[in-house]
Amino acid sequence: MKKRLAAILLCLLSVLFISCGKEGEKAKDEKDTLVFAQISECKTLDPQDTTEQYSQRIVAVVYDRLVEIDEMTGELVPGLAESWERLDENNIVFHLRKGVKFHNGDVFSANDVKYTLERAKTLPKVAHLYKLISNIEVIDDNTVKLTTSEPFAPLLAHLSHKTASIIDGKAHKELGEKYFENPAGTGPYKYSSWKVGDRITLEAFNEYFKGAPAIKFIEVRAVPEENSRVIGLETGEIDMTADLSPESRKIILDNADKMTYAESSGINVNYLGFATNREIMKDKDVRKAIAMAIDRDAIIDSIMMGTVEKANSFIAPGVFGYDKNSKVLEYNPEEAKKIIEAKGLVGTKLKLGVSNSPVRMQMCEIIQAQLKEVGLDVSIESLEWGTFLAATARGDLDMFSLGWGPSTYDGDYGFYPNFHSSQLGGAGNRSQYVNPEMDRLLDEAKKEVNVERRKELYSKVADIIYEDVPALPIYYLNDSVAAVKSVEGMKSTSYIRFDELSFKKEK
């Protein structure tokens, strides 16, 4: 009897072992990591120390903000604040979600809001977004009141900006800047590891207040070459990528059995900036001549295959303050050549800077050829993203190719950082542009609560850009994303909501 029982027990254990083995194999086969490739790696995980997209894509899902922006509609929606009420033009009360946790286990409260925004007000890259906040009052753990020194029209929009991402005040006080080596946000994904120069790995935060993400790990890789990203999609080495050229769009659409593609009108503008601190670029007439020497239609038709809209303003349709009647200097090579010759500048050497973006590199090559036609000798300097940002912040290059997207969907963030004299350099004003009248208009627009009056002020701002040409808007960039067929929930947005994605279940 004992032998028989032992045999039965051994049989049961064998079945259990085989069953567990099969379940283990099944679990092993299930994909739990999404590989996302972008042009450049993240530069920092400090949300208050970056305004560049490649870092903010990660900031967007590691942290949350009081208010969020729905990129598909441009509307403000509740975030860490489940509701808010305006008491008057200078006071607004936020009612915070209860029970929200940071990745380190700390409970989110109004004290973290106060700590984050007070910190943001002291940091040069982002202070202008929050400087009119004069007082932050913690009413209780779940209620906070913001008071502004003057009416502050874009306040809610600014609080949706990635630099308003809430950090754990208690942990940051203890760790200082080391906090950002292993940051604790409240977002759907938590930091796991960073192989500098290669990839950042994020892990799903199972206690996220909206529910745990479907995909356990997100691996964000830096892959500068667009061809490599597309080939990676074809081979399955990469699951998702963004910021694609029309050529890549065609390849992906031609391989619809393997990949999916989504595109929509975006709010980013691709532009040519002029460093107005450089000797030759101080002359407004020279900037106008260069602008008139550039055939934007040729750039759009050849590089973008006619898929984008030519810009008539530095801000795009869909951004508050956009005026369809705004103007940009049009192609007039004859007039451009006259100005260059009259000023004795034929043969003048200029430096045109560009980051490691293939599309912008092609655009710069066309601009180089077009400026040669009017007598200017342009050399192109292709720089790694971080080096490029540093060079343009210092004003080291005569011209530069760059993009800007006011992710708040408000003209204040479209114009102010790029053209206000208080924002020279890395804060946004890489054109080193100084104009007291521009400053006055931008300051007034920030405080103006009358919607129609604000629109008028931003129209005047656009008129000054047309007259002074600190930058030449070229076209509005579409948001484009692509993924392998197994990825579901993809949307064509600048900031990928990885927590809304999932892998198709095998049938």
Short mmCIF file of C-alpha atoms in Angstrom, two decimals:
data_model
loop_
_atom_site.label_atom_id
_atom_site.label_comp_id
_atom_site.label_asym_id
_atom_site.label_seq_id
_atom_site.Cartn_x
_atom_site.Cartn_y
_atom_site.Cartn_z
CA MET A 1 0.00 0.00 0.00
CA LYS A 2 2.84 2.35 0.93
CA LYS A 3 4.57 1.63 -2.38
CA ARG A 4 1.34 2.29 -4.29
CA LEU A 5 0.78 5.60 -2.50
CA ALA A 6 4.36 6.58 -3.19
CA ALA A 7 3.90 5.78 -6.89
CA ILE A 8 0.69 7.83 -7.06
CA LEU A 9 2.39 10.75 -5.29
CA LEU A 10 5.36 10.54 -7.67
CA CYS A 11 2.99 10.55 -10.65
CA LEU A 12 1.13 13.58 -9.32
CA LEU A 13 4.39 15.42 -8.74
CA SER A 14 5.54 14.59 -12.28
CA VAL A 15 2.29 15.94 -13.76
CA LEU A 16 2.59 19.07 -11.63
CA PHE A 17 6.22 19.54 -12.70
CA ILE A 18 5.36 19.15 -16.40
CA SER A 19 2.38 21.48 -16.03
CA CYS A 20 4.46 24.11 -14.27
CA GLY A 21 7.15 23.72 -16.89
CA LYS A 22 4.66 24.35 -19.65
CA GLU A 23 3.26 27.38 -17.83
CA GLY A 24 6.82 28.61 -17.38
CA GLU A 25 7.49 28.18 -21.09
CA LYS A 26 4.27 30.02 -21.90
CA ALA A 27 5.18 32.87 -19.57
CA LYS A 28 8.65 32.99 -21.05
CA ASP A 29 7.20 33.26 -24.56
CA GLU A 30 4.88 36.14 -23.63
CA LYS A 31 6.47 39.46 -24.62
CA ASP A 32 6.79 41.84 -21.68
CA THR A 33 9.15 44.53 -23.07
CA LEU A 34 8.42 47.24 -25.62
CA VAL A 35 11.47 48.69 -27.34
CA PHE A 36 10.97 52.32 -28.38
CA ALA A 37 13.65 53.98 -30.53
CA GLN A 38 14.17 57.73 -30.90
CA ILE A 39 16.83 59.93 -32.48
CA SER A 40 18.64 60.91 -29.30
CA GLU A 41 18.99 59.62 -25.79
CA CYS A 42 17.55 61.29 -22.74
CA LYS A 43 19.80 63.98 -21.22
CA THR A 44 18.31 64.19 -17.72
CA LEU A 45 15.49 62.80 -15.59
CA ASP A 46 15.12 66.12 -13.75
CA PRO A 47 11.82 67.45 -15.13
CA GLN A 48 12.61 71.02 -14.12
CA ASP A 49 15.94 71.02 -15.96
CA THR A 50 14.96 70.15 -19.51
CA THR A 51 12.72 71.45 -22.27
CA GLU A 52 13.93 69.05 -24.99
CA GLN A 53 11.60 66.37 -26.28
CA TYR A 54 13.80 63.29 -26.00
CA SER A 55 14.14 63.67 -22.23
CA GLN A 56 10.58 64.84 -21.76
CA ARG A 57 9.20 61.71 -23.43
CA ILE A 58 10.52 59.76 -20.45
CA VAL A 59 9.63 62.45 -17.91
CA ALA A 60 6.04 62.30 -19.23
CA VAL A 61 5.50 58.74 -17.99
CA VAL A 62 7.78 58.66 -14.93
CA TYR A 63 5.99 61.67 -13.41
CA ASP A 64 2.50 63.19 -13.40
CA ARG A 65 1.34 66.79 -13.37
CA LEU A 66 -1.56 68.57 -11.65
CA VAL A 67 -3.16 69.13 -15.04
CA GLU A 68 -2.57 67.13 -18.22
CA ILE A 69 -2.99 68.01 -21.88
CA ASP A 70 -4.87 65.69 -24.21
CA GLU A 71 -2.66 65.85 -27.31
CA MET A 72 -5.41 64.55 -29.57
CA THR A 73 -7.76 67.42 -28.66
CA GLY A 74 -5.49 70.05 -27.10
CA GLU A 75 -7.81 70.15 -24.07
CA LEU A 76 -6.73 70.36 -20.43
CA VAL A 77 -7.82 67.37 -18.35
CA PRO A 78 -7.44 66.40 -14.66
CA GLY A 79 -4.14 64.88 -13.58
CA LEU A 80 -2.96 64.73 -9.98
CA ALA A 81 -5.58 67.40 -9.39
CA GLU A 82 -8.99 65.79 -9.85
CA SER A 83 -10.64 69.23 -9.99
CA TRP A 84 -9.93 72.95 -9.53
CA GLU A 85 -11.81 76.17 -9.03
CA ARG A 86 -10.88 79.78 -9.79
CA LEU A 87 -11.72 82.04 -6.87
CA ASP A 88 -10.80 85.18 -8.84
CA GLU A 89 -8.22 86.35 -11.41
CA ASN A 90 -5.35 85.75 -9.00
CA ASN A 91 -6.37 82.69 -6.98
CA ILE A 92 -7.05 79.09 -7.92
CA VAL A 93 -7.66 76.09 -5.64
CA PHE A 94 -6.71 72.53 -6.64
CA HIS A 95 -8.33 69.47 -5.11
CA LEU A 96 -5.83 66.62 -5.27
CA ARG A 97 -6.35 62.90 -5.72
CA LYS A 98 -6.13 60.92 -2.51
CA GLY A 99 -3.97 57.85 -1.98
CA VAL A 100 -1.59 58.49 -4.88
CA LYS A 101 1.85 57.00 -4.26
CA PHE A 102 5.34 57.81 -5.44
CA HIS A 103 7.43 54.94 -6.77
CA ASN A 104 9.37 54.82 -3.47
CA GLY A 105 6.18 54.30 -1.46
CA ASP A 106 5.78 57.88 -0.19
CA VAL A 107 2.23 59.27 -0.38
CA PHE A 108 1.71 62.26 -2.68
CA SER A 109 0.36 65.39 -0.99
CA ALA A 110 -0.06 69.14 -1.39
CA ASN A 111 3.39 69.61 0.18
CA ASP A 112 4.95 67.98 -2.90
CA VAL A 113 3.10 70.43 -5.16
CA LYS A 114 4.40 73.36 -3.14
CA TYR A 115 7.96 71.99 -3.09
CA THR A 116 8.02 71.27 -6.83
CA LEU A 117 6.64 74.60 -8.01
CA GLU A 118 8.81 76.62 -5.64
CA ARG A 119 11.83 74.73 -6.97
CA ALA A 120 10.74 75.32 -10.58
CA LYS A 121 10.54 79.07 -9.94
CA THR A 122 14.28 79.11 -9.13
CA LEU A 123 15.55 77.23 -12.19
CA PRO A 124 16.51 79.37 -15.22
CA LYS A 125 15.24 77.08 -17.99
CA VAL A 126 11.68 77.05 -16.70
CA ALA A 127 11.26 79.90 -14.19
CA HIS A 128 9.39 82.06 -16.70
CA LEU A 129 6.56 79.52 -16.77
CA TYR A 130 5.86 79.91 -13.05
CA LYS A 131 7.35 83.25 -11.98
CA LEU A 132 3.97 84.98 -11.54
CA ILE A 133 2.99 82.43 -8.88
CA SER A 134 3.55 84.55 -5.76
CA ASN A 135 2.26 82.17 -3.09
CA ILE A 136 1.55 78.46 -2.73
CA GLU A 137 -0.64 77.68 0.27
CA VAL A 138 -1.09 74.14 1.54
CA ILE A 139 -4.64 74.11 2.92
CA ASP A 140 -4.50 70.42 3.79
CA ASP A 141 -2.85 67.28 2.43
CA ASN A 142 -5.23 67.18 -0.52
CA THR A 143 -5.87 70.87 -1.20
CA VAL A 144 -3.51 73.58 -2.41
CA LYS A 145 -4.13 77.20 -3.40
CA LEU A 146 -2.00 79.07 -5.92
CA THR A 147 -1.93 82.87 -5.83
CA THR A 148 -0.42 84.93 -8.64
CA SER A 149 1.02 88.43 -8.29
CA GLU A 150 -0.97 89.49 -11.34
CA PRO A 151 -3.63 87.87 -13.53
CA PHE A 152 -1.86 84.92 -15.20
CA ALA A 153 -3.83 83.76 -18.24
CA PRO A 154 -1.83 80.64 -19.22
CA LEU A 155 -1.40 79.29 -15.66
CA LEU A 156 -3.39 76.07 -16.18
CA ALA A 157 -1.68 75.45 -19.52
CA HIS A 158 1.73 75.90 -17.89
CA LEU A 159 0.86 73.45 -15.13
CA SER A 160 0.38 70.80 -17.84
CA HIS A 161 3.95 71.34 -19.06
CA LYS A 162 6.39 68.50 -18.46
CA THR A 163 8.52 70.84 -16.31
CA ALA A 164 5.57 71.00 -13.86
CA SER A 165 5.97 67.28 -13.18
CA ILE A 166 5.61 66.71 -9.45
CA ILE A 167 8.61 65.34 -7.55
CA ASP A 168 8.75 63.86 -4.04
CA GLY A 169 9.69 66.87 -1.90
CA LYS A 170 10.71 64.83 1.15
CA ALA A 171 13.01 62.53 -0.86
CA HIS A 172 14.56 65.41 -2.83
CA LYS A 173 15.33 67.30 0.39
CA GLU A 174 17.18 64.23 1.68
CA LEU A 175 19.02 63.28 -1.52
CA GLY A 176 19.50 66.58 -3.33
CA GLU A 177 20.34 66.19 -7.01
CA LYS A 178 21.15 62.49 -6.47
CA TYR A 179 17.37 62.09 -6.37
CA PHE A 180 17.36 62.14 -10.17
CA GLU A 181 19.79 59.24 -10.42
CA ASN A 182 16.90 57.01 -9.32
CA PRO A 183 13.89 59.33 -9.41
CA ALA A 184 10.56 58.66 -7.74
CA GLY A 185 7.59 59.98 -9.65
CA THR A 186 3.92 59.05 -9.43
CA GLY A 187 3.68 58.10 -13.13
CA PRO A 188 2.70 54.79 -14.74
CA TYR A 189 6.34 53.75 -15.18
CA LYS A 190 9.22 53.82 -12.73
CA TYR A 191 12.92 54.14 -13.45
CA SER A 192 14.78 50.83 -13.67
CA SER A 193 18.20 51.42 -15.27
CA TRP A 194 20.15 53.68 -17.62
CA LYS A 195 22.94 52.54 -19.89
CA VAL A 196 24.28 55.96 -20.89
CA GLY A 197 24.59 56.41 -24.63
CA ASP A 198 22.36 53.44 -25.33
CA ARG A 199 19.09 52.95 -23.47
CA ILE A 200 16.88 53.66 -20.48
CA THR A 201 14.67 50.92 -19.07
CA LEU A 202 11.40 51.69 -17.29
CA GLU A 203 9.25 49.25 -15.32
CA ALA A 204 5.47 49.33 -14.89
CA PHE A 205 4.32 50.85 -11.60
CA ASN A 206 1.65 48.44 -10.41
CA GLU A 207 0.25 50.89 -7.86
CA TYR A 208 -0.38 53.63 -10.42
CA PHE A 209 -3.60 55.43 -9.56
CA LYS A 210 -5.09 54.80 -13.01
CA GLY A 211 -4.16 51.13 -12.88
CA ALA A 212 -1.05 49.15 -13.77
CA PRO A 213 0.14 49.45 -17.40
CA ALA A 214 -0.32 46.41 -19.63
CA ILE A 215 3.33 46.30 -20.76
CA LYS A 216 5.79 45.55 -17.96
CA PHE A 217 8.98 47.10 -19.35
CA ILE A 218 9.69 50.00 -21.72
CA GLU A 219 13.16 50.19 -23.20
CA VAL A 220 13.91 53.59 -24.77
CA ARG A 221 16.89 53.34 -27.12
CA ALA A 222 18.88 56.05 -28.85
CA VAL A 223 19.04 55.21 -32.58
CA PRO A 224 20.06 58.35 -34.54
CA GLU A 225 19.88 56.73 -37.99
CA GLU A 226 16.30 56.64 -39.24
CA ASN A 227 17.02 53.76 -41.64
CA SER A 228 18.20 51.67 -38.69
CA ARG A 229 14.99 52.41 -36.82
CA VAL A 230 12.83 51.37 -39.78
CA ILE A 231 14.89 48.22 -40.39
CA GLY A 232 14.58 47.48 -36.67
CA LEU A 233 10.80 47.60 -37.04
CA GLU A 234 10.93 45.27 -40.03
CA THR A 235 13.07 42.73 -38.19
CA GLY A 236 11.20 43.07 -34.90
CA GLU A 237 14.24 44.28 -32.98
CA ILE A 238 12.38 47.55 -32.39
CA ASP A 239 8.67 47.65 -31.50
CA MET A 240 7.95 51.35 -31.96
CA THR A 241 9.50 54.60 -33.16
CA ALA A 242 8.52 58.19 -33.97
CA ASP A 243 9.56 61.35 -35.86
CA LEU A 244 9.65 59.70 -39.27
CA SER A 245 10.35 61.19 -42.68
CA PRO A 246 8.00 60.77 -45.67
CA GLU A 247 10.41 58.21 -47.16
CA SER A 248 10.09 56.04 -44.07
CA ARG A 249 6.34 56.59 -44.03
CA LYS A 250 6.14 55.06 -47.53
CA ILE A 251 8.28 52.05 -46.56
CA ILE A 252 6.09 51.36 -43.53
CA LEU A 253 2.82 51.75 -45.41
CA ASP A 254 4.15 49.43 -48.13
CA ASN A 255 4.76 46.82 -45.42
CA ALA A 256 1.36 47.08 -43.75
CA ASP A 257 1.37 43.35 -43.05
CA LYS A 258 4.23 43.86 -40.57
CA MET A 259 3.89 47.45 -39.34
CA THR A 260 1.33 50.14 -38.54
CA TYR A 261 1.69 53.88 -39.03
CA ALA A 262 -0.15 56.88 -37.62
CA GLU A 263 0.22 60.57 -38.42
CA SER A 264 -1.60 63.78 -37.49
CA SER A 265 -1.09 67.53 -37.73
CA GLY A 266 1.23 68.57 -34.94
CA ILE A 267 2.02 71.83 -33.17
CA ASN A 268 5.78 71.76 -33.77
CA VAL A 269 7.40 74.23 -36.14
CA ASN A 270 10.67 73.52 -37.96
CA TYR A 271 12.56 76.76 -38.32
CA LEU A 272 15.87 78.37 -39.23
CA GLY A 273 17.23 80.44 -36.35
CA PHE A 274 19.60 83.41 -36.69
CA ALA A 275 22.09 84.16 -33.91
CA THR A 276 21.51 87.91 -33.74
CA ASN A 277 24.55 88.35 -31.46
CA ARG A 278 26.90 87.35 -34.32
CA GLU A 279 28.41 90.28 -36.21
CA ILE A 280 26.85 89.65 -39.62
CA MET A 281 23.51 88.54 -38.13
CA LYS A 282 23.07 91.76 -36.16
CA ASP A 283 21.92 93.38 -39.40
CA LYS A 284 18.16 92.87 -39.86
CA ASP A 285 18.48 93.41 -43.62
CA VAL A 286 20.95 90.51 -43.88
CA ARG A 287 18.54 88.24 -42.00
CA LYS A 288 15.79 89.31 -44.39
CA ALA A 289 17.99 88.60 -47.40
CA ILE A 290 18.78 85.11 -46.15
CA ALA A 291 15.08 84.45 -45.47
CA MET A 292 14.15 85.59 -48.99
CA ALA A 293 16.88 83.39 -50.50
CA ILE A 294 15.26 80.24 -49.06
CA ASP A 295 12.66 78.44 -51.14
CA ARG A 296 10.53 76.81 -48.47
CA ASP A 297 8.26 75.20 -51.07
CA ALA A 298 11.26 73.40 -52.57
CA ILE A 299 12.20 72.07 -49.14
CA ILE A 300 8.66 70.88 -48.44
CA ASP A 301 8.24 69.28 -51.88
CA SER A 302 11.62 67.55 -52.02
CA ILE A 303 12.28 66.44 -48.46
CA MET A 304 8.79 66.27 -47.00
CA MET A 305 7.15 65.17 -50.27
CA GLY A 306 4.48 67.83 -49.85
CA THR A 307 3.09 66.16 -46.72
CA VAL A 308 3.44 69.15 -44.38
CA GLU A 309 1.99 72.65 -44.20
CA LYS A 310 4.17 75.67 -44.92
CA ALA A 311 4.41 77.85 -41.82
CA ASN A 312 2.96 81.36 -41.76
CA SER A 313 3.85 81.93 -38.10
CA PHE A 314 6.19 80.62 -35.42
CA ILE A 315 3.20 78.94 -33.74
CA ALA A 316 0.96 76.42 -35.47
CA PRO A 317 -2.78 76.15 -35.97
CA GLY A 318 -4.21 74.59 -32.83
CA VAL A 319 -2.05 76.70 -30.51
CA PHE A 320 -3.81 79.57 -28.74
CA GLY A 321 -2.72 82.86 -30.30
CA TYR A 322 -2.20 81.52 -33.82
CA ASP A 323 -3.31 84.00 -36.49
CA LYS A 324 -4.03 82.69 -39.98
CA ASN A 325 -3.22 86.17 -41.34
CA SER A 326 0.34 86.22 -39.99
CA LYS A 327 3.10 86.38 -42.62
CA VAL A 328 6.57 84.97 -43.25
CA LEU A 329 9.01 86.41 -45.80
CA GLU A 330 8.52 84.62 -49.12
CA TYR A 331 11.08 83.42 -51.64
CA ASN A 332 12.61 86.34 -53.57
CA PRO A 333 16.20 85.44 -54.58
CA GLU A 334 16.62 88.51 -56.79
CA GLU A 335 15.92 90.90 -53.92
CA ALA A 336 18.07 88.79 -51.59
CA LYS A 337 21.01 88.97 -53.97
CA LYS A 338 20.68 92.73 -54.29
CA ILE A 339 20.93 93.16 -50.52
CA ILE A 340 23.96 90.85 -50.20
CA GLU A 341 25.75 92.64 -53.05
CA ALA A 342 24.86 96.13 -51.79
CA LYS A 343 26.34 95.32 -48.40
CA GLY A 344 29.52 93.88 -49.91
CA LEU A 345 28.89 90.45 -48.42
CA VAL A 346 29.37 88.27 -51.50
CA GLY A 347 31.61 85.35 -50.53
CA THR A 348 30.97 85.81 -46.79
CA LYS A 349 31.43 82.57 -44.84
CA LEU A 350 28.64 81.48 -42.46
CA LYS A 351 28.21 78.51 -40.13
CA LEU A 352 24.91 76.63 -40.17
CA GLY A 353 24.44 74.21 -37.27
CA VAL A 354 22.27 71.11 -37.26
CA SER A 355 21.75 68.20 -34.87
CA ASN A 356 21.88 64.54 -35.85
CA SER A 357 18.49 64.63 -37.57
CA PRO A 358 18.60 63.26 -41.14
CA VAL A 359 15.65 65.40 -42.28
CA ARG A 360 17.13 68.61 -40.89
CA MET A 361 20.48 67.70 -42.38
CA GLN A 362 18.88 67.39 -45.83
CA MET A 363 17.09 70.69 -45.27
CA CYS A 364 20.37 72.39 -44.38
CA GLU A 365 22.00 71.07 -47.54
CA ILE A 366 19.22 72.66 -49.63
CA ILE A 367 19.55 75.93 -47.68
CA GLN A 368 23.31 75.83 -48.23
CA ALA A 369 22.82 75.52 -52.00
CA GLN A 370 20.16 78.24 -52.09
CA LEU A 371 22.31 80.70 -50.15
CA LYS A 372 25.21 80.00 -52.48
CA GLU A 373 23.01 81.31 -55.31
CA VAL A 374 22.85 84.73 -53.63
CA GLY A 375 26.58 84.86 -52.86
CA LEU A 376 26.93 83.36 -49.35
CA ASP A 377 29.39 80.58 -48.52
CA VAL A 378 27.70 78.37 -45.92
CA SER A 379 29.39 75.48 -44.12
CA ILE A 380 27.24 72.95 -42.29
CA GLU A 381 28.24 71.78 -38.82
CA SER A 382 26.50 68.55 -37.86
CA LEU A 383 26.64 68.11 -34.08
CA GLU A 384 25.52 65.52 -31.54
CA TRP A 385 22.26 66.64 -29.87
CA GLY A 386 23.78 67.70 -26.53
CA THR A 387 26.69 69.48 -28.20
CA PHE A 388 24.28 71.20 -30.59
CA LEU A 389 22.10 72.47 -27.73
CA ALA A 390 25.15 73.83 -25.91
CA ALA A 391 26.50 75.56 -29.04
CA THR A 392 23.19 77.23 -29.86
CA ALA A 393 22.69 78.25 -26.24
CA ARG A 394 26.03 80.10 -26.38
CA GLY A 395 25.30 81.64 -29.79
CA ASP A 396 28.33 79.98 -31.39
CA LEU A 397 26.68 79.40 -34.78
CA ASP A 398 25.48 82.00 -37.27
CA MET A 399 22.37 79.97 -38.10
CA PHE A 400 20.80 76.78 -36.80
CA SER A 401 18.05 74.37 -37.78
CA LEU A 402 15.71 73.46 -34.97
CA GLY A 403 12.11 72.74 -34.04
CA TRP A 404 9.87 74.04 -31.29
CA GLY A 405 6.57 72.72 -30.03
CA PRO A 406 4.54 74.62 -27.42
CA SER A 407 3.33 71.51 -25.61
CA THR A 408 1.03 73.65 -23.46
CA TYR A 409 -0.93 74.58 -26.62
CA ASP A 410 -0.63 78.23 -25.57
CA GLY A 411 1.11 81.05 -27.42
CA ASP A 412 2.95 82.12 -24.28
CA TYR A 413 5.09 79.00 -24.40
CA GLY A 414 5.36 79.27 -28.17
CA PHE A 415 6.72 82.82 -28.23
CA TYR A 416 8.02 83.81 -24.78
CA PRO A 417 10.96 81.39 -24.34
CA ASN A 418 12.12 81.91 -27.92
CA PHE A 419 11.96 85.70 -28.20
CA HIS A 420 11.88 87.33 -24.76
CA SER A 421 15.22 88.86 -23.78
CA SER A 422 15.06 87.26 -20.31
CA GLN A 423 15.32 83.82 -21.94
CA LEU A 424 18.61 84.18 -23.82
CA GLY A 425 20.45 80.91 -24.45
CA GLY A 426 19.46 77.53 -23.06
CA ALA A 427 16.13 78.79 -21.72
CA GLY A 428 14.93 78.97 -25.33
CA ASN A 429 16.05 82.23 -26.96
CA ARG A 430 18.83 80.67 -29.00
CA SER A 431 18.57 83.55 -31.48
CA GLN A 432 19.97 85.78 -28.71
CA TYR A 433 17.22 88.20 -29.74
CA VAL A 434 16.61 91.42 -27.77
CA ASN A 435 13.75 93.80 -28.55
CA PRO A 436 12.08 95.89 -25.79
CA GLU A 437 8.81 96.09 -27.74
CA MET A 438 8.73 92.31 -28.08
CA ASP A 439 9.35 91.98 -24.34
CA ARG A 440 6.51 94.41 -23.57
CA LEU A 441 4.01 92.56 -25.76
CA LEU A 442 4.94 89.17 -24.35
CA ASP A 443 4.78 90.41 -20.77
CA GLU A 444 1.38 91.96 -21.39
CA ALA A 445 0.02 88.85 -23.12
CA LYS A 446 1.07 86.68 -20.17
CA LYS A 447 -1.12 88.75 -17.84
CA GLU A 448 -4.04 89.52 -20.16
CA VAL A 449 -7.16 87.51 -19.26
CA ASN A 450 -9.31 88.87 -22.07
CA VAL A 451 -9.10 86.18 -24.74
CA GLU A 452 -9.55 88.45 -27.74
CA ARG A 453 -7.04 90.98 -26.45
CA ARG A 454 -4.49 88.19 -25.90
CA LYS A 455 -4.98 87.05 -29.49
CA GLU A 456 -4.34 90.60 -30.72
CA LEU A 457 -1.12 90.80 -28.72
CA TYR A 458 0.18 87.53 -30.17
CA SER A 459 -0.69 88.72 -33.68
CA LYS A 460 1.52 91.75 -33.04
CA VAL A 461 4.28 89.44 -31.79
CA ALA A 462 4.07 87.50 -35.05
CA ASP A 463 4.26 90.79 -36.98
CA ILE A 464 7.52 91.72 -35.21
CA ILE A 465 9.02 88.32 -36.05
CA TYR A 466 8.09 88.98 -39.67
CA GLU A 467 9.76 92.41 -39.58
CA ASP A 468 12.87 91.54 -37.53
CA VAL A 469 13.40 87.93 -38.68
CA PRO A 470 15.13 86.47 -35.60
CA ALA A 471 13.89 83.16 -37.03
CA LEU A 472 12.39 81.88 -40.27
CA PRO A 473 9.51 79.41 -39.72
CA ILE A 474 9.67 76.81 -42.49
CA TYR A 475 6.91 74.23 -41.95
CA TYR A 476 4.70 72.67 -39.33
CA LEU A 477 5.82 69.19 -38.45
CA ASN A 478 3.33 66.33 -38.35
CA ASP A 479 3.38 63.94 -35.40
CA SER A 480 4.23 60.48 -36.74
CA VAL A 481 4.62 57.12 -35.03
CA ALA A 482 5.06 53.56 -36.26
CA ALA A 483 5.00 50.18 -34.58
CA VAL A 484 5.03 46.48 -35.23
CA LYS A 485 1.62 44.89 -35.74
CA SER A 486 1.50 43.40 -32.26
CA VAL A 487 1.34 46.83 -30.56
CA GLU A 488 -2.16 48.09 -29.81
CA GLY A 489 -3.34 51.51 -28.63
CA MET A 490 -0.84 53.60 -30.62
CA LYS A 491 -1.68 57.29 -31.18
CA SER A 492 0.16 59.90 -33.24
CA THR A 493 1.31 62.20 -30.43
CA SER A 494 4.62 63.88 -29.56
CA TYR A 495 4.74 62.27 -26.14
CA ILE A 496 4.04 58.55 -26.24
CA ARG A 497 1.61 57.31 -23.59
CA PHE A 498 3.28 53.96 -23.05
CA ASP A 499 0.74 53.12 -20.36
CA GLU A 500 -2.03 53.12 -22.99
CA LEU A 501 -0.24 50.50 -25.11
CA SER A 502 -0.51 46.73 -25.01
CA PHE A 503 0.59 43.70 -26.98
CA LYS A 504 -1.99 41.69 -28.89
CA LYS A 505 -2.77 38.42 -27.19
CA GLU A 506 -1.94 35.34 -29.24
CA LYS A 507 -5.07 33.31 -30.08
#
